[in-house]
PDB file of C-alpha atoms in Angstrom:
ATOM      1  CA  LEU A  98      58.649 127.475 -54.069  1.00  0.00           C
ATOM      2  CA  ASN A  99      59.630 126.635 -50.559  1.00  0.00           C
ATOM      3  CA  GLU A 100      57.420 129.397 -48.950  1.00  0.00           C
ATOM      4  CA  PRO A 101      54.460 128.741 -46.221  1.00  0.00           C
ATOM      5  CA  MET A 102      51.296 128.346 -48.116  1.00  0.00           C
ATOM      6  CA  PRO A 103      48.330 125.826 -48.039  1.00  0.00           C
ATOM      7  CA  GLU A 104      48.793 122.785 -49.993  1.00  0.00           C
ATOM      8  CA  TYR A 105      45.245 122.480 -51.300  1.00  0.00           C
ATOM      9  CA  LEU A 106      42.543 124.917 -52.284  1.00  0.00           C
ATOM     10  CA  ASP A 107      39.907 123.308 -50.169  1.00  0.00           C
ATOM     11  CA  THR A 108      38.864 122.461 -46.898  1.00  0.00           C
ATOM     12  CA  ALA A 109      38.126 118.245 -47.868  1.00  0.00           C
ATOM     13  CA  LYS A 110      41.875 118.434 -49.825  1.00  0.00           C
ATOM     14  CA  ILE A 111      40.464 117.264 -53.184  1.00  0.00           C
ATOM     15  CA  LYS A 112      41.776 120.042 -55.018  1.00  0.00           C
ATOM     16  CA  LYS A 113      45.840 120.625 -54.727  1.00  0.00           C
ATOM     17  CA  LEU A 114      47.055 124.269 -54.983  1.00  0.00           C
ATOM     18  CA  ILE A 115      49.320 124.588 -58.169  1.00  0.00           C
ATOM     19  CA  PRO A 116      50.977 127.965 -57.838  1.00  0.00           C
ATOM     20  CA  SER A 117      51.763 128.676 -61.789  1.00  0.00           C
ATOM     21  CA  GLU A 118      48.154 127.672 -62.128  1.00  0.00           C
ATOM     22  CA  THR A 119      46.345 129.469 -59.091  1.00  0.00           C
ATOM     23  CA  PHE A 120      45.031 133.154 -59.418  1.00  0.00           C
ATOM     24  CA  VAL A 121      45.325 135.826 -57.596  1.00  0.00           C
ATOM     25  CA  LEU A 122      43.370 139.150 -57.801  1.00  0.00           C
ATOM     26  CA  VAL A 123      45.367 142.138 -56.383  1.00  0.00           C
ATOM     27  CA  GLY A 124      42.695 144.994 -55.527  1.00  0.00           C
ATOM     28  CA  TYR A 125      42.613 148.373 -53.677  1.00  0.00           C
ATOM     29  CA  TYR A 126      40.508 150.294 -50.424  1.00  0.00           C
ATOM     30  CA  LYS A 127      40.479 153.511 -50.708  1.00  0.00           C
ATOM     31  CA  SER A 128      39.953 153.876 -46.779  1.00  0.00           C
ATOM     32  CA  LYS A 129      39.778 152.419 -43.547  1.00  0.00           C
ATOM     33  CA  ASP A 130      35.618 152.695 -43.714  1.00  0.00           C
ATOM     34  CA  GLN A 131      35.873 151.054 -47.039  1.00  0.00           C
ATOM     35  CA  LEU A 132      38.414 148.123 -46.015  1.00  0.00           C
ATOM     36  CA  ASP A 133      35.439 147.806 -42.787  1.00  0.00           C
ATOM     37  CA  TRP A 134      32.906 147.727 -45.508  1.00  0.00           C
ATOM     38  CA  ILE A 135      34.987 144.537 -47.244  1.00  0.00           C
ATOM     39  CA  ILE A 136      35.376 142.501 -44.223  1.00  0.00           C
ATOM     40  CA  LYS A 137      31.749 143.177 -42.646  1.00  0.00           C
ATOM     41  CA  ASN A 138      30.449 141.787 -45.961  1.00  0.00           C
ATOM     42  CA  SER A 139      32.936 139.560 -47.346  1.00  0.00           C
ATOM     43  CA  LEU A 140      32.897 141.283 -50.464  1.00  0.00           C
ATOM     44  CA  TYR A 141      35.155 142.960 -52.933  1.00  0.00           C
ATOM     45  CA  ASN A 142      34.009 144.966 -55.808  1.00  0.00           C
ATOM     46  CA  PHE A 143      35.980 145.702 -59.377  1.00  0.00           C
ATOM     47  CA  ARG A 144      34.661 148.337 -61.622  1.00  0.00           C
ATOM     48  CA  THR A 145      34.072 146.491 -64.562  1.00  0.00           C
ATOM     49  CA  GLY A 146      33.531 147.658 -68.285  1.00  0.00           C
ATOM     50  CA  ILE A 147      35.776 150.059 -70.561  1.00  0.00           C
ATOM     51  CA  ASP A 148      36.723 152.870 -68.084  1.00  0.00           C
ATOM     52  CA  LYS A 149      40.219 153.426 -66.802  1.00  0.00           C
ATOM     53  CA  GLY A 150      40.630 150.843 -63.464  1.00  0.00           C
ATOM     54  CA  SER A 151      38.267 148.277 -64.399  1.00  0.00           C
ATOM     55  CA  LEU A 152      38.880 145.163 -64.182  1.00  0.00           C
ATOM     56  CA  PRO A 153      38.820 142.693 -67.625  1.00  0.00           C
ATOM     57  CA  ILE A 154      36.943 139.850 -67.648  1.00  0.00           C
ATOM     58  CA  GLY A 155      38.929 136.682 -68.453  1.00  0.00           C
ATOM     59  CA  LYS A 156      39.418 133.326 -67.504  1.00  0.00           C
ATOM     60  CA  LYS A 157      42.369 134.128 -65.035  1.00  0.00           C
ATOM     61  CA  GLU A 158      39.920 136.668 -63.185  1.00  0.00           C
ATOM     62  CA  VAL A 159      37.227 134.010 -63.011  1.00  0.00           C
ATOM     63  CA  SER A 160      38.928 131.480 -61.568  1.00  0.00           C
ATOM     64  CA  ALA A 161      40.702 133.256 -59.036  1.00  0.00           C
ATOM     65  CA  GLU A 162      41.417 131.733 -55.622  1.00  0.00           C
ATOM     66  CA  TYR A 163      42.732 134.750 -53.755  1.00  0.00           C
ATOM     67  CA  ILE A 164      42.884 138.275 -53.337  1.00  0.00           C
ATOM     68  CA  VAL A 165      44.977 140.562 -52.121  1.00  0.00           C
ATOM     69  CA  LEU A 166      44.154 143.611 -50.449  1.00  0.00           C
ATOM     70  CA  HIS A 167      46.440 146.990 -50.510  1.00  0.00           C
ATOM     71  CA  GLY A 168      45.383 150.712 -49.223  1.00  0.00           C
ATOM     72  CA  PRO A 169      46.716 154.079 -49.814  1.00  0.00           C
ATOM     73  CA  SER A 170      50.434 154.311 -50.035  1.00  0.00           C
ATOM     74  CA  GLU A 171      50.420 150.480 -48.866  1.00  0.00           C
ATOM     75  CA  THR A 172      52.624 148.877 -51.404  1.00  0.00           C
ATOM     76  CA  LYS A 173      53.134 145.875 -48.916  1.00  0.00           C
ATOM     77  CA  THR A 174      50.632 143.830 -47.194  1.00  0.00           C
ATOM     78  CA  ASN A 175      49.844 140.611 -45.765  1.00  0.00           C
ATOM     79  CA  LYS A 176      46.461 141.132 -46.409  1.00  0.00           C
ATOM     80  CA  ILE A 177      45.562 137.877 -48.636  1.00  0.00           C
ATOM     81  CA  TYR A 178      41.922 136.223 -48.742  1.00  0.00           C
ATOM     82  CA  LYS A 179      40.400 132.970 -50.133  1.00  0.00           C
ATOM     83  CA  LEU A 180      37.330 133.723 -52.451  1.00  0.00           C
ATOM     84  CA  LYS A 181      34.351 131.637 -52.869  1.00  0.00           C
ATOM     85  CA  ALA A 182      34.444 129.246 -55.644  1.00  0.00           C
ATOM     86  CA  VAL A 183      31.288 130.301 -57.241  1.00  0.00           C
ATOM     87  CA  GLY A 184      33.195 133.057 -59.253  1.00  0.00           C
ATOM     88  CA  PRO A 185      32.238 136.731 -59.226  1.00  0.00           C
ATOM     89  CA  LYS A 186      28.587 137.989 -59.411  1.00  0.00           C
ATOM     90  CA  ILE A 187      27.525 141.333 -61.765  1.00  0.00           C
ATOM     91  CA  PHE A 188      26.080 144.193 -59.491  1.00  0.00           C
ATOM     92  CA  SER A 189      25.007 147.819 -60.323  1.00  0.00           C
ATOM     93  CA  LYS A 190      25.685 150.878 -58.985  1.00  0.00           C
ATOM     94  CA  GLN A 191      22.394 150.424 -57.201  1.00  0.00           C
ATOM     95  CA  ASN A 192      22.743 146.976 -55.568  1.00  0.00           C
ATOM     96  CA  LEU A 193      25.979 148.467 -53.969  1.00  0.00           C
ATOM     97  CA  ILE A 194      24.125 151.388 -52.997  1.00  0.00           C
ATOM     98  CA  ASP A 195      21.591 149.164 -51.121  1.00  0.00           C
ATOM     99  CA  LYS A 196      24.746 147.774 -49.531  1.00  0.00           C
ATOM    100  CA  ASN A 197      25.040 150.492 -47.677  1.00  0.00           C
ATOM    101  CA  TYR A 198      28.488 150.953 -49.598  1.00  0.00           C
ATOM    102  CA  PRO A 199      30.948 153.488 -47.944  1.00  0.00           C
ATOM    103  CA  THR A 200      31.417 156.020 -50.611  1.00  0.00           C
ATOM    104  CA  ASN A 201      29.736 156.943 -54.103  1.00  0.00           C
ATOM    105  CA  PRO A 202      29.754 153.746 -56.979  1.00  0.00           C
ATOM    106  CA  LYS A 203      31.317 155.490 -59.588  1.00  0.00           C
ATOM    107  CA  GLY A 204      30.709 153.036 -62.076  1.00  0.00           C
ATOM    108  CA  ASP A 205      27.390 151.297 -63.393  1.00  0.00           C
ATOM    109  CA  LEU A 206      28.639 147.813 -63.241  1.00  0.00           C
ATOM    110  CA  TYR A 207      30.617 146.026 -60.889  1.00  0.00           C
ATOM    111  CA  LEU A 208      32.489 141.781 -60.316  1.00  0.00           C
ATOM    112  CA  MET A 209      31.703 141.320 -57.140  1.00  0.00           C
ATOM    113  CA  PHE A 210      33.544 138.676 -55.474  1.00  0.00           C
ATOM    114  CA  GLU A 211      32.611 136.651 -52.326  1.00  0.00           C
ATOM    115  CA  ILE A 212      35.342 136.381 -49.298  1.00  0.00           C
ATOM    116  CA  GLU A 213      35.408 133.364 -47.723  1.00  0.00           C
ATOM    117  CA  ASN A 214      38.126 133.861 -45.257  1.00  0.00           C
ATOM    118  CA  ASP A 215      41.320 135.541 -44.482  1.00  0.00           C
ATOM    119  CA  VAL A 216      44.355 133.343 -44.869  1.00  0.00           C
ATOM    120  CA  SER A 217      47.173 135.207 -44.272  1.00  0.00           C
ATOM    121  CA  ASN A 218      47.798 132.785 -41.422  1.00  0.00           C
ATOM    122  CA  ASP A 219      48.093 130.124 -43.926  1.00  0.00           C
ATOM    123  CA  PHE A 220      50.860 132.193 -45.514  1.00  0.00           C
ATOM    124  CA  ASN A 221      52.573 132.779 -42.187  1.00  0.00           C
ATOM    125  CA  ASN A 222      51.644 136.231 -42.269  1.00  0.00           C
ATOM    126  CA  THR A 223      53.608 137.020 -45.113  1.00  0.00           C
ATOM    127  CA  LYS A 224      53.895 140.266 -46.606  1.00  0.00           C
ATOM    128  CA  PHE A 225      54.181 140.747 -49.997  1.00  0.00           C
ATOM    129  CA  ASP A 226      56.137 143.792 -51.886  1.00  0.00           C
ATOM    130  CA  LEU A 227      53.760 144.834 -54.470  1.00  0.00           C
ATOM    131  CA  ASN A 228      56.455 146.769 -56.197  1.00  0.00           C
ATOM    132  CA  LYS A 229      57.728 143.448 -57.050  1.00  0.00           C
ATOM    133  CA  LEU A 230      54.512 141.918 -59.604  1.00  0.00           C
ATOM    134  CA  SER A 231      55.210 142.944 -63.063  1.00  0.00           C
ATOM    135  CA  LYS A 232      51.459 143.847 -64.131  1.00  0.00           C
ATOM    136  CA  TYR A 233      51.664 146.623 -60.730  1.00  0.00           C
ATOM    137  CA  SER A 234      52.122 150.175 -60.982  1.00  0.00           C
ATOM    138  CA  SER A 235      52.759 152.468 -58.425  1.00  0.00           C
ATOM    139  CA  PHE A 236      51.606 156.112 -58.022  1.00  0.00           C
ATOM    140  CA  PHE A 237      48.701 157.061 -59.769  1.00  0.00           C
ATOM    141  CA  ASN A 238      47.966 153.875 -61.050  1.00  0.00           C
ATOM    142  CA  SER A 239      48.240 151.695 -58.172  1.00  0.00           C
ATOM    143  CA  ALA A 240      44.464 151.325 -57.525  1.00  0.00           C
ATOM    144  CA  LYS A 241      44.370 149.660 -60.753  1.00  0.00           C
ATOM    145  CA  PRO A 242      43.585 145.916 -60.368  1.00  0.00           C
ATOM    146  CA  ILE A 243      45.731 143.304 -61.493  1.00  0.00           C
ATOM    147  CA  THR A 244      45.851 139.365 -61.996  1.00  0.00           C
ATOM    148  CA  ILE A 245      48.931 137.486 -60.850  1.00  0.00           C
ATOM    149  CA  SER A 246      49.500 134.043 -60.461  1.00  0.00           C
ATOM    150  CA  LEU A 247      50.337 132.493 -57.070  1.00  0.00           C
ATOM    151  CA  SER A 248      53.753 131.588 -58.070  1.00  0.00           C
ATOM    152  CA  GLU A 249      54.602 135.426 -59.041  1.00  0.00           C
ATOM    153  CA  LEU A 250      52.977 136.659 -55.568  1.00  0.00           C
ATOM    154  CA  MET A 251      55.104 134.381 -53.440  1.00  0.00           C
ATOM    155  CA  LYS A 252      58.435 135.594 -55.202  1.00  0.00           C
ATOM    156  CA  SER A 253      57.395 139.179 -53.958  1.00  0.00           C
ATOM    157  CA  LYS A 254      57.322 137.947 -50.495  1.00  0.00           C
ATOM    158  CA  VAL A 255      59.191 140.647 -48.172  1.00  0.00           C
ATOM    159  CA  GLU A 256      62.895 139.917 -47.025  1.00  0.00           C
ATOM    160  CA  TYR A 257      63.294 140.418 -43.420  1.00  0.00           C
TER     161      TYR A 257
END
């Protein structure tokens, strides 16, 4: 890959970034209020369990380094954030309510990922076309969470 991206996964420059072994979560936000809450709290939640639209818990999801966010009718986005290395926490519906979540949580359990910082500048504010991602579904399934490699994400770069 010859695209702008960080060379290391950490500021101490110990953990080298290997795009095919670095995983990215793609998450959906319903509204500006929800995006504002995500940014303000540095948290993103995925429903978990067996319901439709839940994020499975696997090695790739737990070890994800980045999250890309998109909203309604937004198939091209440059919203990419570094996740904290601690991995996800389990939150209940009540935990979200206690944190003043902007909508009524529908699920019972959530995987909560902590966002470390906005890294869009590290990627030269590149926009990614979600329609080019193998697991992305448009229309009604566009809110469904997916996990991809950083290599695949970089191949979805919008060309100008």
